[in-house]
Coordinates of C-alpha atoms in Angstrom, one line a residue:
Chain G
M1 CA 227.4 103.4 30.5
S2 CA 229.1 101.0 27.9
R3 CA 232.6 102.0 25.3
L4 CA 231.9 101.6 22.2
V5 CA 234.6 100.0 19.7
V6 CA 234.5 100.0 15.8
D7 CA 236.7 97.6 14.5
G8 CA 237.3 96.8 10.6
W9 CA 235.8 98.5 7.0
G10 CA 233.2 99.2 6.1
K11 CA 231.9 100.4 9.1
T12 CA 230.9 104.0 10.3
I13 CA 229.8 106.2 13.0
A14 CA 226.5 108.2 12.3
V15 CA 223.8 109.6 13.6
E16 CA 219.6 109.2 13.0
N17 CA 217.4 110.5 15.4
E18 CA 219.9 112.3 18.1
Q19 CA 221.4 109.0 18.1
I20 CA 224.9 107.7 17.4
V21 CA 224.5 104.6 15.5
V22 CA 227.3 102.0 13.3
K23 CA 226.9 101.0 10.5
E24 CA 227.7 98.7 8.2
R25 CA 227.7 97.9 4.5
E26 CA 227.6 94.5 3.5
A27 CA 227.9 93.9 -0.5
N28 CA 225.2 96.5 -1.8
E29 CA 223.3 97.2 1.6
T30 CA 223.9 99.2 4.0
K31 CA 222.7 97.8 7.5
I32 CA 222.5 99.4 10.9
V33 CA 224.7 97.8 13.4
Y34 CA 224.2 99.6 17.1
R35 CA 222.3 101.9 18.2
S36 CA 222.4 104.1 21.3
I37 CA 221.8 107.7 23.3
P38 CA 224.9 109.3 23.3
S39 CA 224.8 109.6 27.3
E40 CA 224.9 105.9 27.6
I41 CA 228.5 105.8 25.9
E42 CA 231.6 106.2 27.4
Q43 CA 234.2 106.5 25.6
V44 CA 234.3 105.6 21.6
I45 CA 237.8 103.9 20.1
V46 CA 238.1 103.5 16.7
T47 CA 240.1 101.2 15.4
G48 CA 241.2 99.2 12.3
S49 CA 239.8 101.4 9.1
G50 CA 236.4 102.8 11.0
S51 CA 235.2 106.2 10.3
I52 CA 233.2 108.9 12.0
T53 CA 230.7 111.6 11.4
T54 CA 231.3 115.5 11.8
R55 CA 227.5 115.2 12.4
A56 CA 228.7 111.9 15.3
I57 CA 231.4 114.1 16.4
E58 CA 229.7 116.6 17.6
L59 CA 226.7 115.1 19.5
L60 CA 229.0 113.1 21.4
A61 CA 231.2 115.9 22.5
E62 CA 228.5 117.4 23.5
N63 CA 227.7 114.7 25.5
G64 CA 231.3 114.6 26.9
V65 CA 232.6 111.9 25.3
D66 CA 235.7 111.3 23.9
V67 CA 236.4 109.5 21.3
V68 CA 240.0 107.8 20.0
F69 CA 241.9 106.5 17.1
I70 CA 244.3 102.9 17.8
D71 CA 245.6 101.8 14.4
W72 CA 246.6 97.9 14.4
K73 CA 250.5 98.7 16.0
G74 CA 249.1 99.8 19.0
Q75 CA 249.4 103.6 18.2
V76 CA 247.3 106.1 19.7
R77 CA 246.6 108.3 16.6
A78 CA 244.3 110.7 17.5
R79 CA 241.9 111.7 19.5
I80 CA 239.0 113.9 19.8
S81 CA 237.9 115.6 23.6
P82 CA 235.4 117.6 24.5
P83 CA 236.2 121.5 25.3
I84 CA 238.3 121.0 28.5
M85 CA 236.7 121.7 31.7
R86 CA 238.9 122.9 34.3
T87 CA 240.4 126.6 35.0
V88 CA 244.1 128.0 33.4
N89 CA 244.7 127.8 37.0
T90 CA 245.4 124.1 37.0
R91 CA 248.3 123.9 34.1
R92 CA 249.4 127.2 35.2
E93 CA 250.2 125.2 37.9
Q94 CA 252.0 122.7 35.8
Y95 CA 253.9 124.2 33.8
R96 CA 255.8 125.9 37.3
A97 CA 255.8 122.7 38.9
F98 CA 258.2 121.9 36.7
D99 CA 261.2 124.4 37.8
E100 CA 260.9 122.2 41.5
P101 CA 261.0 120.6 44.1
K102 CA 256.6 119.3 43.2
G103 CA 257.5 118.6 39.9
G104 CA 260.0 116.2 41.5
A105 CA 258.3 114.9 43.9
L106 CA 255.2 114.1 41.7
A107 CA 258.2 112.1 39.2
K108 CA 259.1 110.0 41.5
E109 CA 256.1 109.1 43.4
F110 CA 255.6 107.6 40.1
V111 CA 258.3 106.0 39.5
R112 CA 257.9 104.2 43.0
C113 CA 254.3 103.2 42.6
K114 CA 255.6 101.9 39.1
M115 CA 258.0 99.6 40.9
R116 CA 255.6 98.6 43.7
N117 CA 253.3 97.0 41.2
Q118 CA 255.7 95.9 39.7
M119 CA 256.7 93.9 42.6
S120 CA 253.2 92.9 43.5
L121 CA 253.3 91.1 40.7
L122 CA 256.0 89.1 41.0
G123 CA 255.1 88.5 43.8
T124 CA 251.5 87.5 43.6
M125 CA 253.1 85.3 40.2
A126 CA 255.4 83.6 42.4
K127 CA 252.7 82.9 45.1
T128 CA 250.8 81.1 42.6
R129 CA 253.6 78.7 41.4
R130 CA 255.2 78.2 44.1
D131 CA 253.7 74.7 44.6
S132 CA 253.9 73.7 41.0
Q133 CA 256.5 76.2 39.8
P134 CA 259.5 75.9 42.8
A135 CA 262.5 77.4 41.0
K136 CA 260.1 79.6 39.0
A137 CA 258.7 81.1 42.4
Q138 CA 262.1 81.2 42.8
A139 CA 263.1 83.5 40.5
L140 CA 260.2 86.2 40.7
S141 CA 261.1 86.0 44.1
E142 CA 264.1 87.3 43.0
G143 CA 263.2 89.7 40.8
R144 CA 260.8 91.6 42.7
H145 CA 263.5 91.2 45.7
G146 CA 265.9 93.2 43.3
I147 CA 263.7 95.7 42.4
E148 CA 262.9 96.4 46.3
L149 CA 266.1 96.7 46.6
W150 CA 266.1 99.6 44.0
L151 CA 263.2 101.2 45.7
E152 CA 265.3 101.8 48.3
K153 CA 267.9 103.6 46.7
L154 CA 265.1 105.6 45.2
D155 CA 263.9 106.8 48.8
E156 CA 267.7 108.1 49.1
I157 CA 267.1 110.2 46.3
R158 CA 265.8 114.3 47.9
T159 CA 263.0 115.8 46.3
A160 CA 264.5 118.7 43.9
S161 CA 263.0 119.6 40.8
C162 CA 262.5 117.4 37.6
N163 CA 265.8 118.2 36.3
E164 CA 267.7 117.9 38.4
I165 CA 267.0 114.4 39.5
R166 CA 265.2 112.9 36.3
D167 CA 267.8 111.4 35.3
A168 CA 268.8 109.2 38.6
I169 CA 265.3 108.7 38.5
M170 CA 264.7 107.7 35.2
G171 CA 268.0 105.3 35.6
I172 CA 267.1 103.2 39.3
E173 CA 263.2 103.1 36.4
G174 CA 266.0 101.4 33.9
N175 CA 267.5 99.1 36.6
A176 CA 263.9 98.1 37.7
S177 CA 262.6 97.6 34.8
A178 CA 265.1 95.0 33.6
I179 CA 264.5 92.7 36.6
Y180 CA 260.8 92.8 36.3
W181 CA 261.1 92.0 31.8
D182 CA 264.1 89.4 32.8
S183 CA 261.8 87.7 35.9
I184 CA 258.7 87.6 33.2
S185 CA 260.4 86.6 30.4
Q186 CA 261.8 83.1 31.7
L187 CA 257.3 82.4 32.3
I188 CA 257.1 82.5 28.3
D189 CA 257.1 80.2 26.5
E190 CA 259.5 79.6 23.9
S191 CA 257.1 80.2 20.8
F192 CA 256.8 83.5 21.3
Q193 CA 260.7 84.2 21.1
F194 CA 259.9 86.9 24.0
R195 CA 264.3 88.5 24.7
N196 CA 262.6 92.1 26.2
R197 CA 260.6 94.8 26.2
S198 CA 261.5 96.7 22.7
G199 CA 259.1 99.1 23.0
R200 CA 257.6 101.1 19.6
Y201 CA 258.1 98.6 17.4
A202 CA 257.0 94.8 17.9
T203 CA 259.5 92.1 17.1
D204 CA 257.5 89.6 18.5
P205 CA 254.0 88.5 19.9
V206 CA 254.4 89.5 23.4
N207 CA 256.0 93.1 22.8
A208 CA 252.4 93.5 19.9
L209 CA 249.9 92.7 22.9
L210 CA 251.5 95.0 25.5
N211 CA 251.5 97.4 22.9
Y212 CA 248.2 96.8 22.0
G213 CA 247.6 97.1 25.8
Y214 CA 249.3 100.3 25.9
A215 CA 247.2 101.7 23.2
V216 CA 244.5 101.1 24.9
L217 CA 245.5 102.0 28.7
E218 CA 246.9 105.9 26.9
G219 CA 243.4 106.4 25.4
E220 CA 241.8 106.3 29.1
C221 CA 244.8 108.1 30.9
W222 CA 244.6 111.4 28.2
K223 CA 240.3 110.6 28.4
A224 CA 241.2 110.9 32.7
I225 CA 244.1 113.7 31.9
H226 CA 242.0 116.1 30.1
Y227 CA 238.6 116.2 32.6
A228 CA 240.9 116.9 36.3
G229 CA 242.3 120.2 33.7
L230 CA 246.0 119.1 33.0
D231 CA 247.6 118.8 29.9
P232 CA 248.8 116.0 28.2
Y233 CA 251.9 117.3 27.2
G234 CA 253.1 119.1 30.5
G235 CA 255.1 116.2 31.8
F236 CA 257.4 115.3 35.1
L237 CA 258.4 111.8 34.1
H238 CA 259.4 111.9 30.9
V239 CA 261.1 114.3 28.4
D240 CA 259.4 116.6 26.7
R241 CA 259.0 116.5 22.9
P242 CA 256.3 117.6 20.2
G243 CA 253.8 114.8 19.6
R244 CA 254.9 112.2 23.3
A245 CA 252.1 113.1 25.7
S246 CA 254.4 113.3 28.4
M247 CA 252.0 113.7 31.1
V248 CA 249.7 111.0 29.9
L249 CA 252.5 108.5 30.3
D250 CA 253.4 109.9 33.5
L251 CA 250.3 108.8 34.6
M252 CA 250.0 105.4 32.8
E253 CA 252.8 104.7 35.0
M254 CA 251.4 103.4 37.6
F255 CA 249.2 101.7 35.9
R256 CA 250.1 99.1 33.4
Q257 CA 251.3 96.3 36.0
Q258 CA 248.0 96.2 37.3
L259 CA 245.8 96.4 34.0
V260 CA 247.3 95.6 30.7
D261 CA 250.3 93.7 32.2
K262 CA 248.4 91.4 34.0
V263 CA 245.7 90.6 31.1
V264 CA 248.6 90.1 28.8
F265 CA 250.4 87.4 30.7
E266 CA 246.5 86.1 31.6
L267 CA 246.6 85.7 28.1
I268 CA 249.5 83.9 27.4
F269 CA 250.4 81.7 30.5
H270 CA 246.7 80.6 29.5
K271 CA 247.3 79.6 26.3
R272 CA 244.0 82.0 24.7
V273 CA 246.8 83.5 22.6
E274 CA 249.3 81.4 20.8
P275 CA 252.0 82.2 18.2
K276 CA 250.2 81.5 14.9
E277 CA 247.9 84.2 15.8
F278 CA 250.9 86.6 14.9
E279 CA 252.6 87.5 11.6
M280 CA 255.6 89.8 10.3
E281 CA 254.8 93.2 8.4
N282 CA 257.9 95.5 7.6
G283 CA 260.1 93.6 10.6
V284 CA 257.0 94.7 13.2
C285 CA 254.9 92.0 15.1
K286 CA 251.4 92.7 14.0
M287 CA 248.5 90.6 15.6
Q288 CA 245.6 88.6 13.7
E289 CA 242.2 90.2 14.4
G290 CA 241.1 87.6 16.6
A291 CA 243.7 88.2 19.1
R292 CA 242.5 91.9 18.7
K293 CA 239.6 91.8 19.3
L294 CA 240.2 88.7 22.0
L295 CA 243.0 91.6 24.1
L296 CA 240.4 95.1 23.5
T297 CA 238.0 92.5 25.1
E298 CA 239.9 91.7 28.4
I299 CA 240.9 95.2 28.6
L300 CA 238.3 97.1 28.6
S301 CA 236.3 94.3 30.0
K302 CA 238.9 94.9 32.8
M303 CA 238.1 98.8 33.4
E304 CA 234.9 97.9 33.7
D305 CA 235.9 96.0 36.9
H306 CA 235.6 97.1 40.0
I307 CA 238.6 97.1 42.6
R308 CA 238.6 97.4 46.6
L309 CA 240.1 100.9 47.9
P310 CA 240.0 101.0 51.4
E311 CA 237.5 103.8 51.5
K312 CA 235.4 102.6 48.1
R313 CA 234.6 100.0 45.6
M314 CA 235.4 101.5 42.7
K315 CA 235.2 101.1 38.0
W316 CA 239.4 100.9 37.1
S317 CA 238.1 103.1 34.8
D318 CA 237.2 105.6 37.9
V319 CA 240.6 105.1 40.2
I320 CA 242.7 106.3 36.7
Q321 CA 240.0 109.5 37.0
R322 CA 240.7 109.6 40.4
E323 CA 244.7 109.8 40.2
A324 CA 244.3 112.4 37.6
V325 CA 242.2 114.7 39.6
S326 CA 244.3 113.7 42.2
V327 CA 247.5 115.3 40.6
A328 CA 245.5 118.0 39.3
K329 CA 244.3 118.6 43.4
F330 CA 248.8 118.5 44.2
L331 CA 249.1 120.6 41.6
R332 CA 247.1 123.4 42.8
G333 CA 248.1 122.9 46.5
E334 CA 245.0 122.1 47.5
T335 CA 246.3 119.2 48.9
T336 CA 250.3 118.7 50.4
S337 CA 251.7 115.6 49.3
Y338 CA 250.5 113.2 47.2
R339 CA 250.0 109.2 47.1
G340 CA 250.3 107.6 43.7
F341 CA 248.3 104.2 43.2
W342 CA 250.0 100.6 43.7
M343 CA 248.5 97.4 44.5
R344 CA 249.5 95.0 47.2
W345 CA 249.0 92.2 45.0
Chain C
M1 CA 235.6 102.0 78.1
V2 CA 237.7 100.0 77.0
Y3 CA 236.2 97.1 75.4
F4 CA 232.3 98.8 75.8
L5 CA 231.7 101.1 72.6
D6 CA 230.4 103.9 73.9
E7 CA 227.2 106.2 72.3
L8 CA 229.2 107.5 69.3
E9 CA 231.3 104.7 68.7
S10 CA 228.3 102.3 68.5
K11 CA 227.2 105.1 66.3
N12 CA 229.8 105.2 64.6
L13 CA 229.8 101.8 64.0
L14 CA 226.7 100.8 63.4
K15 CA 225.4 103.8 60.7
S16 CA 229.1 104.7 58.7
L17 CA 231.2 102.2 59.2
R18 CA 228.9 98.8 59.2
P19 CA 227.4 99.8 55.7
K20 CA 230.4 101.0 54.2
A21 CA 232.1 97.8 54.9
R22 CA 229.3 96.1 53.6
Q23 CA 229.4 98.4 50.8
V24 CA 233.2 98.0 49.7
G25 CA 233.3 93.9 50.7
V26 CA 236.3 91.8 50.9
T27 CA 237.8 90.3 48.2
E28 CA 237.4 86.3 48.4
E29 CA 240.9 85.1 47.8
L30 CA 241.7 87.4 50.9
R31 CA 239.5 85.4 53.2
G32 CA 241.3 83.9 56.4
W33 CA 239.0 80.3 55.3
N34 CA 240.9 80.4 51.5
W35 CA 244.0 79.4 53.5
D36 CA 245.5 76.8 51.6
T37 CA 245.4 79.0 48.1
S38 CA 247.3 81.7 47.3
P39 CA 247.7 85.2 48.4
L40 CA 246.9 83.5 51.9
K41 CA 248.9 80.6 51.3
P42 CA 252.3 80.6 54.1
Y43 CA 255.4 81.3 51.9
H44 CA 257.7 78.8 53.7
D45 CA 257.6 77.0 56.9
V46 CA 258.0 78.9 59.8
S47 CA 255.5 80.1 62.4
L48 CA 255.8 83.7 63.9
P49 CA 253.7 85.0 66.6
M50 CA 251.8 87.9 65.8
Y51 CA 253.5 90.7 67.4
L52 CA 256.5 89.6 65.0
I53 CA 255.0 89.7 62.3
C54 CA 252.6 93.3 62.5
A55 CA 255.1 95.0 64.7
G56 CA 256.9 98.2 62.7
Y57 CA 259.3 98.5 65.9
C58 CA 262.9 97.3 63.9
P59 CA 263.0 99.5 60.4
T60 CA 265.2 96.1 58.6
S61 CA 263.0 93.7 60.5
R62 CA 266.5 92.7 62.7
D63 CA 263.8 92.2 65.8
V64 CA 262.5 89.1 63.9
Y65 CA 265.7 87.9 63.1
L66 CA 267.3 88.5 66.5
S67 CA 264.0 86.9 68.2
K68 CA 263.6 83.5 65.5
V69 CA 266.9 83.0 63.9
K70 CA 269.1 83.6 66.9
G71 CA 266.9 82.8 69.7
M72 CA 267.2 85.8 71.8
K73 CA 265.3 87.1 74.5
G74 CA 264.8 90.8 74.4
E75 CA 265.0 93.1 77.4
Y76 CA 262.2 93.7 79.3
T77 CA 262.1 97.3 79.3
H78 CA 259.4 99.6 81.3
P79 CA 257.3 100.3 78.7
V80 CA 257.3 96.4 77.7
T81 CA 256.3 95.3 81.9
M82 CA 254.1 98.0 81.4
G83 CA 252.5 96.5 78.6
V84 CA 252.2 93.0 80.4
I85 CA 250.8 94.4 83.6
I86 CA 247.8 96.2 81.9
H87 CA 247.3 93.2 79.5
D88 CA 246.7 91.0 82.4
T89 CA 245.1 93.5 84.6
V90 CA 242.3 93.8 82.0
G91 CA 241.8 90.0 81.0
Q92 CA 241.6 89.1 84.9
A93 CA 239.1 92.1 85.3
F94 CA 237.0 90.9 83.0
R95 CA 237.5 86.8 84.1
E96 CA 236.4 89.2 87.6
A97 CA 233.5 90.4 86.1
K98 CA 232.3 87.0 84.3
L99 CA 231.7 85.4 87.6
K100 CA 229.8 88.8 89.2
K101 CA 232.8 89.2 91.7
F102 CA 232.7 93.0 90.6
D103 CA 234.4 93.7 93.8
A104 CA 237.2 91.2 93.3
D105 CA 240.3 92.4 95.2
F106 CA 243.0 94.6 93.1
S107 CA 245.7 93.9 95.6
S108 CA 245.9 91.0 96.3
W109 CA 245.8 89.2 92.5
Y110 CA 248.4 91.3 92.0
E111 CA 250.8 90.0 94.6
S112 CA 250.0 86.4 92.9
M113 CA 252.0 87.0 90.2
D114 CA 255.4 88.0 91.8
Y115 CA 255.9 90.7 88.7
E116 CA 259.0 92.2 90.2
K117 CA 260.2 89.3 90.8
R118 CA 259.9 88.3 86.8
L119 CA 260.0 91.5 85.0
S120 CA 261.6 94.8 85.1
G121 CA 260.8 98.7 85.0
N122 CA 259.0 101.2 87.7
F123 CA 256.8 99.2 89.4
E124 CA 255.3 101.5 91.5
E125 CA 253.9 103.0 88.3
I126 CA 252.6 100.5 87.4
R127 CA 250.6 98.3 90.0
R128 CA 248.9 102.6 90.4
C129 CA 247.9 102.4 86.3
A130 CA 247.5 99.1 86.6
K131 CA 244.5 99.4 90.1
M132 CA 243.5 102.1 87.7
V133 CA 242.5 100.0 84.4
W134 CA 240.4 97.0 86.7
N135 CA 238.8 99.4 89.2
F136 CA 237.3 101.1 85.6
I137 CA 236.3 97.8 84.0
L138 CA 234.8 96.4 86.7
S139 CA 233.2 99.7 87.5
A140 CA 232.0 99.7 84.0
A141 CA 231.2 96.0 83.9
K142 CA 229.3 96.6 86.9
A143 CA 226.8 98.9 85.4
R144 CA 226.4 97.2 82.4
F145 CA 224.9 94.1 84.3
E146 CA 222.8 96.2 86.8
S147 CA 221.1 98.3 84.0
C148 CA 220.6 95.1 81.8
L149 CA 219.0 93.6 84.9
V150 CA 216.6 96.5 85.6
T151 CA 215.2 95.5 81.6
Q152 CA 215.5 91.7 81.4
P153 CA 213.1 90.4 84.2
Y154 CA 213.1 87.0 82.8
G155 CA 217.2 86.6 81.5
S156 CA 218.5 84.3 83.0
P157 CA 221.8 85.6 85.4
E158 CA 224.5 83.5 82.5
E159 CA 222.6 84.9 79.7
L160 CA 222.9 88.4 81.3
I161 CA 226.0 88.5 82.1
L162 CA 227.4 86.5 78.3
T163 CA 224.9 89.3 76.9
T164 CA 226.8 92.2 78.9
I165 CA 229.9 91.6 78.5
P166 CA 230.2 89.9 75.6
F167 CA 233.9 89.5 75.4
L168 CA 236.0 86.4 75.0
V169 CA 239.1 88.0 76.5
E170 CA 243.0 86.7 76.0
H171 CA 240.6 83.6 73.7
R172 CA 243.4 81.1 72.6
I173 CA 243.1 80.4 69.2
S174 CA 245.5 78.2 66.1
G175 CA 247.5 80.5 63.7
R176 CA 249.0 77.5 62.2
L177 CA 247.5 77.9 58.7
L178 CA 248.4 81.3 58.6
G179 CA 252.2 80.7 59.2
T180 CA 251.6 82.0 62.3
S181 CA 252.5 80.8 66.0
G182 CA 249.8 77.7 67.6
M183 CA 249.3 79.4 70.4
L184 CA 248.1 83.2 69.3
S185 CA 246.4 84.7 72.2
V186 CA 243.8 87.5 70.8
D187 CA 243.1 90.5 73.3
C188 CA 239.3 90.4 73.1
F189 CA 236.0 89.3 70.1
D190 CA 233.3 90.5 70.8
Y191 CA 231.2 87.7 70.1
M192 CA 227.9 89.5 69.6
R193 CA 229.3 92.1 67.3
N194 CA 231.6 90.5 65.4
I195 CA 234.7 92.6 66.1
I196 CA 238.1 92.0 67.5
F197 CA 240.0 94.3 69.7
D198 CA 243.3 94.7 70.7
L199 CA 245.0 97.0 73.3
K200 CA 248.0 99.4 73.1
V201 CA 249.3 100.7 76.5
G202 CA 251.9 104.1 76.1
F203 CA 251.2 104.3 72.3
K204 CA 252.9 107.0 71.2
G205 CA 253.7 106.0 67.6
D206 CA 251.9 105.8 64.0
R207 CA 248.1 104.7 64.8
Y208 CA 246.8 103.3 61.5
R209 CA 250.1 100.5 61.7
C210 CA 248.4 99.2 64.1
R211 CA 246.1 98.0 62.3
I212 CA 247.4 95.2 61.3
Y213 CA 246.7 93.4 64.4
P214 CA 243.1 93.1 64.9
T215 CA 243.7 92.3 60.8
G216 CA 246.0 89.6 61.4
Y217 CA 243.3 88.1 64.2
A218 CA 241.0 88.5 62.4
L219 CA 242.3 86.5 59.2
V220 CA 243.1 83.3 61.8
F221 CA 240.2 84.3 63.0
E222 CA 238.5 83.4 59.6
S223 CA 241.1 80.8 59.6
V224 CA 239.5 78.6 62.4
Y225 CA 236.0 79.2 62.2
E226 CA 235.6 80.4 58.9
V227 CA 233.2 83.0 59.8
P228 CA 233.9 86.7 58.5
V229 CA 235.3 89.2 60.5
D230 CA 235.0 92.6 58.9
I231 CA 235.8 94.5 62.3
G232 CA 238.6 95.7 64.5
C233 CA 239.2 98.1 67.2
N234 CA 242.7 99.3 68.6
V235 CA 242.0 100.4 72.5
F236 CA 244.9 102.4 73.2
I237 CA 245.4 103.6 76.6
N238 CA 247.4 106.5 78.0
F239 CA 247.7 107.4 82.2
K240 CA 248.8 111.0 82.4
G241 CA 249.1 111.7 86.0
E242 CA 246.5 110.2 88.0
R243 CA 243.5 109.4 85.1
M244 CA 243.4 107.0 81.7
I245 CA 242.7 107.8 78.5
V246 CA 240.8 105.7 75.9
E247 CA 240.2 105.9 72.9
K248 CA 239.5 104.0 69.9
D249 CA 240.7 103.7 66.7
L250 CA 237.1 101.1 64.8
F251 CA 238.0 100.0 60.9
H252 CA 237.4 98.0 58.3
I253 CA 239.2 95.1 58.0
N254 CA 239.5 96.0 54.5
D255 CA 241.8 94.3 51.0
D256 CA 244.2 96.7 51.4
L257 CA 244.6 95.8 55.4
R258 CA 244.6 92.3 54.5
S259 CA 247.3 92.4 52.1
W260 CA 249.3 94.4 53.7
W261 CA 249.6 91.6 56.9
I262 CA 249.8 88.4 54.2
E263 CA 253.0 91.3 53.0
E264 CA 254.6 91.6 56.1
R265 CA 254.1 88.1 57.7
D266 CA 256.2 86.7 54.0
N267 CA 258.5 89.2 54.0
K268 CA 259.4 88.2 58.4
A269 CA 259.1 84.7 57.3
E270 CA 261.2 84.7 54.5
I271 CA 264.2 86.5 56.6
V272 CA 263.6 83.8 58.7
Y273 CA 263.3 80.4 56.5
E274 CA 266.5 81.9 54.7
E275 CA 268.0 83.3 58.4
K276 CA 269.4 86.4 56.7
D277 CA 270.5 89.1 58.8
P278 CA 268.1 92.3 57.7
G279 CA 271.0 94.4 59.2
I280 CA 270.8 97.0 60.9
P281 CA 269.0 100.3 60.4
P282 CA 270.0 104.0 60.6
S283 CA 268.1 104.6 63.7
C284 CA 267.0 102.3 65.6
P285 CA 263.6 103.4 68.1
D286 CA 264.6 104.2 71.6
D287 CA 262.5 101.7 73.2
C288 CA 263.5 98.8 71.0
I289 CA 264.1 95.3 73.4
Y290 CA 267.2 94.5 71.3
R291 CA 268.6 98.1 71.6
S292 CA 271.4 96.7 73.2
V293 CA 271.9 93.1 71.1
C294 CA 272.6 95.6 67.6
G295 CA 274.6 98.9 69.5
E296 CA 277.0 96.5 70.6

C-alpha cells in the first residue's frame, strides 16, 4: 500500500483501464508519470494546484481510498471519503457523551496524553544534549518538570461533563504548551525567528513547517475517525464551531509531538532546512517547493514506520486508526475506560 | 514450581511468548549494551539499588530521599523480614540441590542464620513458611534430577545438575554502567532459557508494576554480558494456612517496560542528585518501612 502525493501545477489524477494514473502536461505533450491499481493506494494527497477527474474519485471511493486536499498554508481544504461503514449507534453515543462524564473523561485523557508526549520529547532532547549542551539540557529538564506539575493538577480535576471541566482542562493544557514551546524555542537558531507557536497563519519558518505537518496529520486522523464511524465534527476537547473538525483535532492532540514535532525539529536541528527556503507572502510565511516536499516525504515516511507497542509492532498510521477505534468502543460502552496514546521517549 | 516452569507455563513460553517477543522485538537503543548513549546513559552520577528504582511503595518516592539523601534505614516490618528470609531460603535450597544434598537439614541452616537477633517479625510463622519453601524446592529439584538420570544414562552428574537445575540464584552483577548499585543480586537467571526471575513474597499490590524489576535486571545483564534478555518472570509466593501458593507472571521485556524503567531510574536519581525532598504523599502505604519517619 502506498500514498499518492500529487503536487504542483499541470498534474491530473485520472483513470485508464481501471487503473489510477497521474498525467503531467509538459509543453504540448501529456505523459503518464504514475500508474497503479487503486487497491494498492492507501491515501491520495493533493497539494498545490493538481486536479482529479470524477471517474478517479469514484474508483478511489470504491476501493476505500480517501483523498485529501492541502493548501500551501498547510490547511486541509477538502477531503473526499468513501461512505462511512459503521452504524449510526456510534455517532448517537458520541453526541450523547458530550453531556456526560464520559465526554469529560475523553477530553481529559486527550490532554493528559498530549502533555505526556510533550514531557517525553523534552526529556529525550534533554538526554541527548546532556554531554554536548548541558545548560540547554538542564533547561529542557526543567521544562519537562514544569509540565509534570501541571499534569498533577490535571489529575486533580474530577471527571464531569465537557462543559463543566473543559475550561479547567484547557487552562492547564495552555500552561503546559507555553512551557513546552518556550523550552523548544531555546533550541532553535535565531535565524529561524521562532518565538512561539503562532497557529493558523505562520509568521516564521518553524510555524510554517509545523502547520503543514499538522495538516498532513489531520488528514490521517480524519481518515481514522471516519473509518471508526465517529463524526469528525463532534469533539469533546475542542469547542464546536462551524466547519471545525473538533473530533479530528481532539484525536490529533496525542500524535502531534511524536509524529510532527519530532520530524520538524530534526529537520531544523540537522540543518536540512534553512531559513532562506521560506518567504513571506501577505504576512504569512510560505515554504518553498523543496522544503515542502522534504517535510511531506519525511512525515509520510514516518507514518509508514513501525513502532513497538507492548503487544504488537504497528505502523504509525495503524496506531492512529487503533486509537480512533478505541474511542468509538468506549463511547459505545464496549469498554469501561479509555487509555490514550503516549510514549515514554 | 518456584523457578521451574510447569507444563502450561512452558507451552505459553514456547507457543505464545517467545514468538510474540521475536515478532515485536526490542528497539536497539533500549538494549542494555547501549548504556553509553541516550536514552540509557545515566543522567546523574548516582547509583541506586534496584529495589529503590523499582519499588512503587511511596507515591512520591520519598523512600528514595530518606534512604539515599538522609541515610535513614527503614524498619524491619514483618512483611520485610518474611521477604528477606524466604529469599535466603530459596537461595540456600537451590545451593543445596546443586550439591545434590536433596535431604539437607532446614533447621540447622535456619538456626545458623541468627535471624531473630537481626530482624523483627512473627518468627514462628516465618519459620513455618520458610520450611515449606525449603522442602518444596528440594523435592522439585530431586524429582527433576532423578527423572533426568533415567533418561540420560550417559550424562555426567555435573552435567545433569547444570541442565536440570539451570539457575543462577542470587547472582551478583554490577549495575554501575546503568547507574545502579555496583553489587546487585538477581534472584534467579535461567541460563538455558534466558529468563530473568524475580521473587515476590506475600505481595498484594499491582502485579503489572512488578514487571519493572526483571526489566531492570535484564538491562543490567545486557549491559554487562551483551546478550539479549527478552523474557522476564515474576514469581509470587503466598501462604495460606499450611499451604504455599506459587503463581508466575511470564512476560516480554518490551520497549514500554524498558522505557518505564529508564524513566523511574532518572526520576529517582534526580531526587538523590539534587537532594530534593519530594514531600509526604496524601496517604502512606500501610507496610511502608519509613511510615514512622514520615508520620513524625
